[in-house]
Amino acid sequence: MTRCRRAGCTLTRPAGSTAGPTGLPPAPRPAPPASRRLHGRPHRRPPAGFPPGTNEVRCHMSNPQAPGEAVRPGPGSTLRAGAMSMLPFLASAIPMGLAGGILGPANGLSGWATLGLAMAVNSGTAQFIGFALIAGHSGALTILLTTLILGLRMLIYSAILVPHVREVPQRWRVLLGFGLIDAVFFVAIERLKKGELTERKHLFFLGASGVMYVTWMLCTLVGMALGSAVPDLADLGLDFPMTAMFVAMLAGSLANWRVGAAIVTAGLTVVLGHGLPYNLGVVLATVVGATVGTVCEYLEKRRTPENSATETSEESSPDEGDPTSEDNTANDGKPPTEDKTAKADKVNEENVA
């Protein structure tokens, strides 16, 4: 019997069918039909060393990979993984999107203006504050500056993610930067720290941000339809799930003292600036919290090398009373015991002389 040499294949064929009756190679056979496949691929020449005529045999291996070889996830799997990671956050995004669709027409915006603002901003907080500023007849410059200040945290998120996406092309970074929101950042940074996201990172980000963006737009449209049909729907507290989501996301980060200091400082700033107009207390809290977090991280990085240098110097310093230390060693580098022995030998030689 002749066995297929491909790893994991158990295919065999009779030994007597490899040569003609005269011992010469058999006559060429007609090419097999195009539908015939060998090892899951279209027909090709048999591997080197396999007897002629084996093209009549078909291998039905489902997975020609070598045993123990890691299966690399495909692009579709990575895209789906990013979308599935956002499912827990849809519970807060759906009511928030409905609230955004309701508040737009309630503050005097048309349906197209409400949908256009949601598509351009891609931020629930900036969108709601923009509605309030528009209702208060604020100027365009005030609305634009407020939106930019509220987006400062996205600048911080981007700075944190830059070391992890250096290999991603620039055109992908621009697209992913537009889709970066709080939920996408928290999920992505956790997976990056655990080493679960090593390949096709741009597809994971695209799947996560894409499902959130599409859900937000659909909920905005539904909210606009419900707002005209159901009165006083905006007073039902549909924005509370977003607050609960932020609390849940931040709870896991309180073990880090830098994050805790930034959160506490931002919370106190929000309370003290509650009476400021146009919700500027939130803007001020964002700036103060980000500043405190950055300063704490700088201090920790500055303190860590000093501690390591101190420990290294303590380990390398000679112990007191050690006979091999510099204090107990002669100028020629020999220990005191050897020095005394040499002196005694010298005295004995002088006495003998």
Short mmCIF file of C-alpha atoms in Angstrom, two decimals:
data_model
loop_
_atom_site.label_atom_id
_atom_site.label_comp_id
_atom_site.label_asym_id
_atom_site.label_seq_id
_atom_site.Cartn_x
_atom_site.Cartn_y
_atom_site.Cartn_z
CA MET A 1 0.00 0.00 0.00
CA THR A 2 1.12 3.55 -0.75
CA ARG A 3 0.23 6.28 1.76
CA CYS A 4 -0.35 9.98 1.09
CA ARG A 5 2.53 11.99 2.52
CA ARG A 6 0.44 15.00 3.49
CA ALA A 7 0.33 15.58 7.26
CA GLY A 8 -2.72 14.02 8.83
CA CYS A 9 -3.98 12.27 5.65
CA THR A 10 -4.83 8.56 5.94
CA LEU A 11 -5.37 8.02 2.22
CA THR A 12 -3.87 4.82 0.73
CA ARG A 13 -4.00 3.11 -2.64
CA PRO A 14 -2.95 -0.35 -3.91
CA ALA A 15 0.76 -0.75 -4.57
CA GLY A 16 0.22 -2.66 -7.81
CA SER A 17 -1.58 0.14 -9.58
CA THR A 18 1.42 2.46 -9.92
CA ALA A 19 3.13 0.93 -12.95
CA GLY A 20 2.25 -0.93 -16.15
CA PRO A 21 2.88 -4.66 -16.82
CA THR A 22 6.29 -4.00 -18.40
CA GLY A 23 7.56 -1.98 -15.48
CA LEU A 24 7.52 1.18 -17.58
CA PRO A 25 5.55 4.24 -16.48
CA PRO A 26 1.89 4.01 -17.44
CA ALA A 27 0.52 5.87 -20.42
CA PRO A 28 -0.68 9.42 -19.74
CA ARG A 29 -4.22 9.50 -18.47
CA PRO A 30 -6.78 12.11 -19.48
CA ALA A 31 -7.03 15.11 -17.17
CA PRO A 32 -9.64 14.69 -14.43
CA PRO A 33 -12.74 16.88 -14.47
CA ALA A 34 -12.43 20.40 -13.10
CA SER A 35 -14.71 19.53 -10.19
CA ARG A 36 -12.20 16.99 -8.84
CA ARG A 37 -10.20 18.42 -5.95
CA LEU A 38 -7.08 17.29 -4.16
CA HIS A 39 -6.62 18.43 -0.56
CA GLY A 40 -9.46 20.95 -0.86
CA ARG A 41 -7.91 22.72 -3.89
CA PRO A 42 -8.27 22.30 -7.68
CA HIS A 43 -6.43 19.36 -9.25
CA ARG A 44 -2.69 19.77 -9.46
CA ARG A 45 0.41 17.62 -9.85
CA PRO A 46 0.97 15.03 -7.11
CA PRO A 47 3.65 15.87 -4.51
CA ALA A 48 7.22 14.92 -5.34
CA GLY A 49 7.96 11.28 -4.58
CA PHE A 50 4.34 10.14 -4.82
CA PRO A 51 3.91 7.44 -7.51
CA PRO A 52 2.32 8.36 -10.87
CA GLY A 53 -1.37 7.77 -11.33
CA THR A 54 -2.29 9.11 -7.91
CA ASN A 55 -4.27 11.92 -9.48
CA GLU A 56 -7.18 9.48 -9.59
CA VAL A 57 -7.30 9.50 -5.78
CA ARG A 58 -9.16 12.22 -3.95
CA CYS A 59 -8.25 13.39 -0.45
CA HIS A 60 -11.20 14.48 1.66
CA MET A 61 -9.28 16.23 4.44
CA SER A 62 -11.43 19.02 5.85
CA ASN A 63 -8.51 20.97 7.29
CA PRO A 64 -5.11 20.53 5.61
CA GLN A 65 -3.33 22.48 8.37
CA ALA A 66 -0.62 20.73 10.32
CA PRO A 67 -1.62 19.47 13.76
CA GLY A 68 -1.02 22.05 16.49
CA GLU A 69 -0.89 24.98 14.09
CA ALA A 70 -2.87 27.97 15.41
CA VAL A 71 -5.91 28.91 13.38
CA ARG A 72 -5.67 32.57 12.41
CA PRO A 73 -9.01 34.38 12.61
CA GLY A 74 -10.23 35.81 9.35
CA PRO A 75 -11.25 39.41 8.68
CA GLY A 76 -14.93 38.59 9.11
CA SER A 77 -14.34 37.00 12.50
CA THR A 78 -12.43 40.05 13.75
CA LEU A 79 -15.14 42.38 12.47
CA ARG A 80 -17.83 40.31 14.19
CA ALA A 81 -15.84 40.20 17.42
CA GLY A 82 -15.73 44.00 17.50
CA ALA A 83 -19.47 44.26 16.88
CA MET A 84 -20.30 41.63 19.50
CA SER A 85 -18.18 43.41 22.11
CA MET A 86 -20.56 46.39 21.93
CA LEU A 87 -23.75 44.43 22.67
CA PRO A 88 -23.72 45.21 26.44
CA PHE A 89 -23.48 48.93 25.66
CA LEU A 90 -26.48 48.95 23.34
CA ALA A 91 -28.72 48.87 26.43
CA SER A 92 -27.64 52.45 27.13
CA ALA A 93 -27.11 53.62 23.56
CA ILE A 94 -30.66 52.80 22.44
CA PRO A 95 -32.52 54.98 25.00
CA MET A 96 -29.94 57.73 24.57
CA GLY A 97 -30.44 57.71 20.81
CA LEU A 98 -34.20 57.85 21.31
CA ALA A 99 -33.77 60.82 23.64
CA GLY A 100 -31.58 62.58 21.07
CA GLY A 101 -34.20 62.12 18.40
CA ILE A 102 -36.88 63.49 20.72
CA LEU A 103 -34.95 66.50 22.05
CA GLY A 104 -33.98 67.81 18.62
CA PRO A 105 -37.47 68.75 17.39
CA ALA A 106 -38.44 69.73 20.95
CA ASN A 107 -35.73 72.43 20.88
CA GLY A 108 -36.81 73.83 17.53
CA LEU A 109 -34.68 71.79 15.11
CA SER A 110 -36.06 70.20 12.01
CA GLY A 111 -35.83 66.47 11.42
CA TRP A 112 -33.01 66.81 8.90
CA ALA A 113 -31.06 69.14 11.23
CA THR A 114 -31.44 66.70 14.13
CA LEU A 115 -30.24 63.76 12.07
CA GLY A 116 -27.41 65.77 10.51
CA LEU A 117 -26.18 66.92 13.92
CA ALA A 118 -26.22 63.33 15.20
CA MET A 119 -24.29 62.09 12.17
CA ALA A 120 -21.66 64.84 12.31
CA VAL A 121 -21.02 64.95 16.06
CA ASN A 122 -21.23 61.23 16.96
CA SER A 123 -21.29 62.13 20.65
CA GLY A 124 -24.33 62.00 22.88
CA THR A 125 -22.99 64.51 25.41
CA ALA A 126 -22.02 67.09 22.80
CA GLN A 127 -25.29 66.54 20.97
CA PHE A 128 -27.46 67.17 24.05
CA ILE A 129 -25.49 70.25 25.11
CA GLY A 130 -25.73 71.49 21.54
CA PHE A 131 -29.52 71.17 21.74
CA ALA A 132 -29.54 73.21 24.95
CA LEU A 133 -27.31 75.91 23.45
CA ILE A 134 -29.45 76.11 20.32
CA ALA A 135 -32.60 76.42 22.44
CA GLY A 136 -30.90 79.24 24.36
CA HIS A 137 -30.13 81.07 21.08
CA SER A 138 -26.35 80.85 21.59
CA GLY A 139 -24.02 81.84 18.81
CA ALA A 140 -22.44 79.40 16.39
CA LEU A 141 -18.95 80.11 17.79
CA THR A 142 -20.08 79.25 21.32
CA ILE A 143 -21.63 75.98 20.18
CA LEU A 144 -18.52 75.05 18.19
CA LEU A 145 -16.07 75.82 21.02
CA THR A 146 -18.21 73.95 23.54
CA THR A 147 -18.29 70.89 21.31
CA LEU A 148 -14.52 71.01 20.82
CA ILE A 149 -13.87 71.28 24.56
CA LEU A 150 -16.17 68.36 25.25
CA GLY A 151 -14.16 66.36 22.72
CA LEU A 152 -10.90 66.84 24.62
CA ARG A 153 -11.29 63.44 26.27
CA MET A 154 -11.28 61.88 22.80
CA LEU A 155 -7.89 63.51 22.24
CA ILE A 156 -6.67 61.82 25.42
CA TYR A 157 -8.14 58.49 24.29
CA SER A 158 -6.35 58.83 20.96
CA ALA A 159 -3.02 59.58 22.63
CA ILE A 160 -3.37 56.42 24.74
CA LEU A 161 -4.22 54.25 21.72
CA VAL A 162 -1.50 55.58 19.39
CA PRO A 163 1.24 53.13 20.57
CA HIS A 164 -1.11 50.21 19.86
CA VAL A 165 -2.09 51.21 16.30
CA ARG A 166 1.20 52.39 14.82
CA GLU A 167 1.06 49.67 12.16
CA VAL A 168 -2.45 50.69 11.04
CA PRO A 169 -2.44 52.78 7.81
CA GLN A 170 -3.11 56.50 8.13
CA ARG A 171 -6.39 56.37 6.17
CA TRP A 172 -7.72 53.82 8.66
CA ARG A 173 -6.67 55.98 11.62
CA VAL A 174 -8.71 58.91 10.32
CA LEU A 175 -11.81 56.73 9.94
CA LEU A 176 -11.37 55.05 13.32
CA GLY A 177 -10.74 58.39 15.01
CA PHE A 178 -14.18 59.57 13.91
CA GLY A 179 -15.79 56.42 15.33
CA LEU A 180 -13.93 56.57 18.65
CA ILE A 181 -16.35 56.88 21.57
CA ASP A 182 -16.15 56.07 25.27
CA ALA A 183 -17.48 52.51 25.02
CA VAL A 184 -15.17 51.59 22.12
CA PHE A 185 -12.16 52.98 23.98
CA PHE A 186 -12.86 51.12 27.22
CA VAL A 187 -13.40 47.77 25.49
CA ALA A 188 -10.42 48.15 23.16
CA ILE A 189 -7.93 49.22 25.83
CA GLU A 190 -8.92 46.31 28.08
CA ARG A 191 -8.37 43.80 25.27
CA LEU A 192 -5.09 45.40 24.28
CA LYS A 193 -3.79 45.21 27.85
CA LYS A 194 -4.73 41.52 28.07
CA GLY A 195 -3.09 40.75 24.72
CA GLU A 196 -6.36 39.56 23.16
CA LEU A 197 -6.14 42.00 20.25
CA THR A 198 -2.95 41.51 18.23
CA GLU A 199 -3.98 41.27 14.55
CA ARG A 200 -6.37 43.26 12.36
CA LYS A 201 -6.96 45.82 15.07
CA HIS A 202 -8.52 48.25 12.58
CA LEU A 203 -11.24 45.71 11.75
CA PHE A 204 -12.05 45.22 15.42
CA PHE A 205 -12.36 49.00 15.91
CA LEU A 206 -14.44 49.27 12.74
CA GLY A 207 -16.87 46.58 13.89
CA ALA A 208 -17.24 48.11 17.36
CA SER A 209 -17.66 51.73 16.27
CA GLY A 210 -19.78 50.78 13.23
CA VAL A 211 -22.45 48.95 15.22
CA MET A 212 -22.67 51.82 17.73
CA TYR A 213 -22.89 54.46 14.99
CA VAL A 214 -25.58 52.65 13.02
CA THR A 215 -27.60 51.95 16.20
CA TRP A 216 -27.38 55.62 17.20
CA MET A 217 -28.64 56.82 13.82
CA LEU A 218 -31.53 54.34 13.76
CA CYS A 219 -32.57 55.24 17.31
CA THR A 220 -32.42 58.94 16.42
CA LEU A 221 -34.84 58.35 13.56
CA VAL A 222 -37.16 56.32 15.79
CA GLY A 223 -36.96 59.03 18.47
CA MET A 224 -37.98 61.72 16.01
CA ALA A 225 -40.99 59.63 15.00
CA LEU A 226 -41.97 58.90 18.60
CA GLY A 227 -41.48 62.50 19.69
CA SER A 228 -44.20 63.70 17.37
CA ALA A 229 -46.55 60.84 18.30
CA VAL A 230 -46.07 60.64 22.09
CA PRO A 231 -46.02 63.96 23.99
CA ASP A 232 -43.74 64.57 27.00
CA LEU A 233 -41.62 61.53 26.16
CA ALA A 234 -38.44 63.49 26.87
CA ASP A 235 -39.35 63.71 30.59
CA LEU A 236 -39.12 59.95 31.16
CA GLY A 237 -35.41 60.00 32.02
CA LEU A 238 -34.17 58.16 28.94
CA ASP A 239 -30.68 59.56 29.47
CA PHE A 240 -30.14 57.74 32.78
CA PRO A 241 -28.80 54.46 31.24
CA MET A 242 -25.84 56.39 29.83
CA THR A 243 -24.97 57.64 33.32
CA ALA A 244 -25.24 54.09 34.67
CA MET A 245 -22.98 52.84 31.88
CA PHE A 246 -20.27 55.36 32.73
CA VAL A 247 -20.45 54.44 36.41
CA ALA A 248 -20.07 50.74 35.56
CA MET A 249 -17.11 51.40 33.26
CA LEU A 250 -15.31 53.60 35.77
CA ALA A 251 -15.89 51.27 38.72
CA GLY A 252 -13.35 48.78 37.37
CA SER A 253 -10.70 51.50 37.05
CA LEU A 254 -10.81 52.75 40.63
CA ALA A 255 -8.06 50.30 41.65
CA ASN A 256 -5.61 52.62 39.88
CA TRP A 257 -4.88 55.60 42.09
CA ARG A 258 -4.25 57.90 39.10
CA VAL A 259 -7.68 57.21 37.64
CA GLY A 260 -9.26 57.52 41.08
CA ALA A 261 -7.68 60.92 41.64
CA ALA A 262 -8.87 62.15 38.24
CA ILE A 263 -12.42 60.87 38.84
CA VAL A 264 -12.70 62.39 42.32
CA THR A 265 -11.34 65.73 41.11
CA ALA A 266 -13.67 65.83 38.13
CA GLY A 267 -16.65 64.90 40.32
CA LEU A 268 -15.92 67.69 42.80
CA THR A 269 -15.49 70.15 39.93
CA VAL A 270 -18.89 69.18 38.49
CA VAL A 271 -20.55 69.71 41.87
CA LEU A 272 -18.90 73.08 42.43
CA GLY A 273 -19.61 74.26 38.87
CA HIS A 274 -23.21 73.09 38.76
CA GLY A 275 -24.55 76.62 38.61
CA LEU A 276 -22.45 77.72 35.64
CA PRO A 277 -24.39 78.54 32.44
CA TYR A 278 -24.52 76.26 29.40
CA ASN A 279 -23.37 73.26 31.49
CA LEU A 280 -19.85 74.65 31.55
CA GLY A 281 -19.28 72.76 34.80
CA VAL A 282 -19.04 69.56 32.76
CA VAL A 283 -16.52 71.16 30.42
CA LEU A 284 -14.45 72.45 33.33
CA ALA A 285 -14.57 69.06 35.05
CA THR A 286 -13.30 67.37 31.90
CA VAL A 287 -10.30 69.68 31.66
CA VAL A 288 -9.48 69.50 35.40
CA GLY A 289 -9.85 65.73 35.57
CA ALA A 290 -7.66 65.18 32.51
CA THR A 291 -5.02 67.54 33.90
CA VAL A 292 -4.93 65.81 37.29
CA GLY A 293 -4.68 62.38 35.67
CA THR A 294 -1.80 63.52 33.44
CA VAL A 295 0.09 65.07 36.37
CA CYS A 296 -0.36 61.93 38.49
CA GLU A 297 0.93 59.74 35.68
CA TYR A 298 3.96 62.02 35.24
CA LEU A 299 4.75 61.91 38.96
CA GLU A 300 4.49 58.13 39.03
CA LYS A 301 6.82 57.75 36.05
CA ARG A 302 9.28 60.16 37.64
CA ARG A 303 9.22 58.38 40.97
CA THR A 304 9.60 54.84 39.60
CA PRO A 305 13.15 55.26 38.12
CA GLU A 306 14.33 56.87 41.38
CA ASN A 307 13.07 53.93 43.43
CA SER A 308 14.66 51.41 41.10
CA ALA A 309 17.96 53.35 41.15
CA THR A 310 17.92 53.45 44.96
CA GLU A 311 17.27 49.72 45.19
CA THR A 312 20.05 49.02 42.69
CA SER A 313 22.55 51.14 44.63
CA GLU A 314 21.60 49.43 47.89
CA GLU A 315 22.09 46.02 46.33
CA SER A 316 25.45 46.95 44.81
CA SER A 317 26.84 48.69 47.95
CA PRO A 318 29.27 46.52 50.01
CA ASP A 319 28.08 45.15 53.33
CA GLU A 320 29.76 46.25 56.53
CA GLY A 321 32.15 43.71 57.94
CA ASP A 322 32.55 41.92 54.63
CA PRO A 323 36.20 40.86 54.29
CA THR A 324 36.01 41.38 50.53
CA SER A 325 34.78 44.98 50.81
CA GLU A 326 36.86 47.99 49.86
CA ASP A 327 37.26 49.12 53.47
CA ASN A 328 38.81 45.79 54.52
CA THR A 329 40.96 45.27 51.42
CA ALA A 330 44.55 46.34 51.01
CA ASN A 331 45.75 48.69 48.28
CA ASP A 332 46.92 45.80 46.13
CA GLY A 333 43.41 44.32 46.10
CA LYS A 334 44.23 41.35 48.39
CA PRO A 335 42.20 40.52 51.50
CA PRO A 336 43.73 41.40 54.95
CA THR A 337 44.46 37.72 55.77
CA GLU A 338 46.70 37.29 52.76
CA ASP A 339 48.42 40.61 53.59
CA LYS A 340 49.31 39.50 57.13
CA THR A 341 50.63 36.16 55.88
CA ALA A 342 52.91 37.91 53.38
CA LYS A 343 54.30 40.20 56.11
CA ALA A 344 54.98 37.26 58.44
CA ASP A 345 56.89 35.39 55.71
CA LYS A 346 58.96 38.49 55.05
CA VAL A 347 59.89 38.82 58.75
CA ASN A 348 60.90 35.15 58.91
CA GLU A 349 63.16 35.54 55.88
CA GLU A 350 64.91 38.54 57.50
CA ASN A 351 65.47 36.60 60.72
CA VAL A 352 66.93 33.65 58.81
CA ALA A 353 69.27 35.97 56.97
#
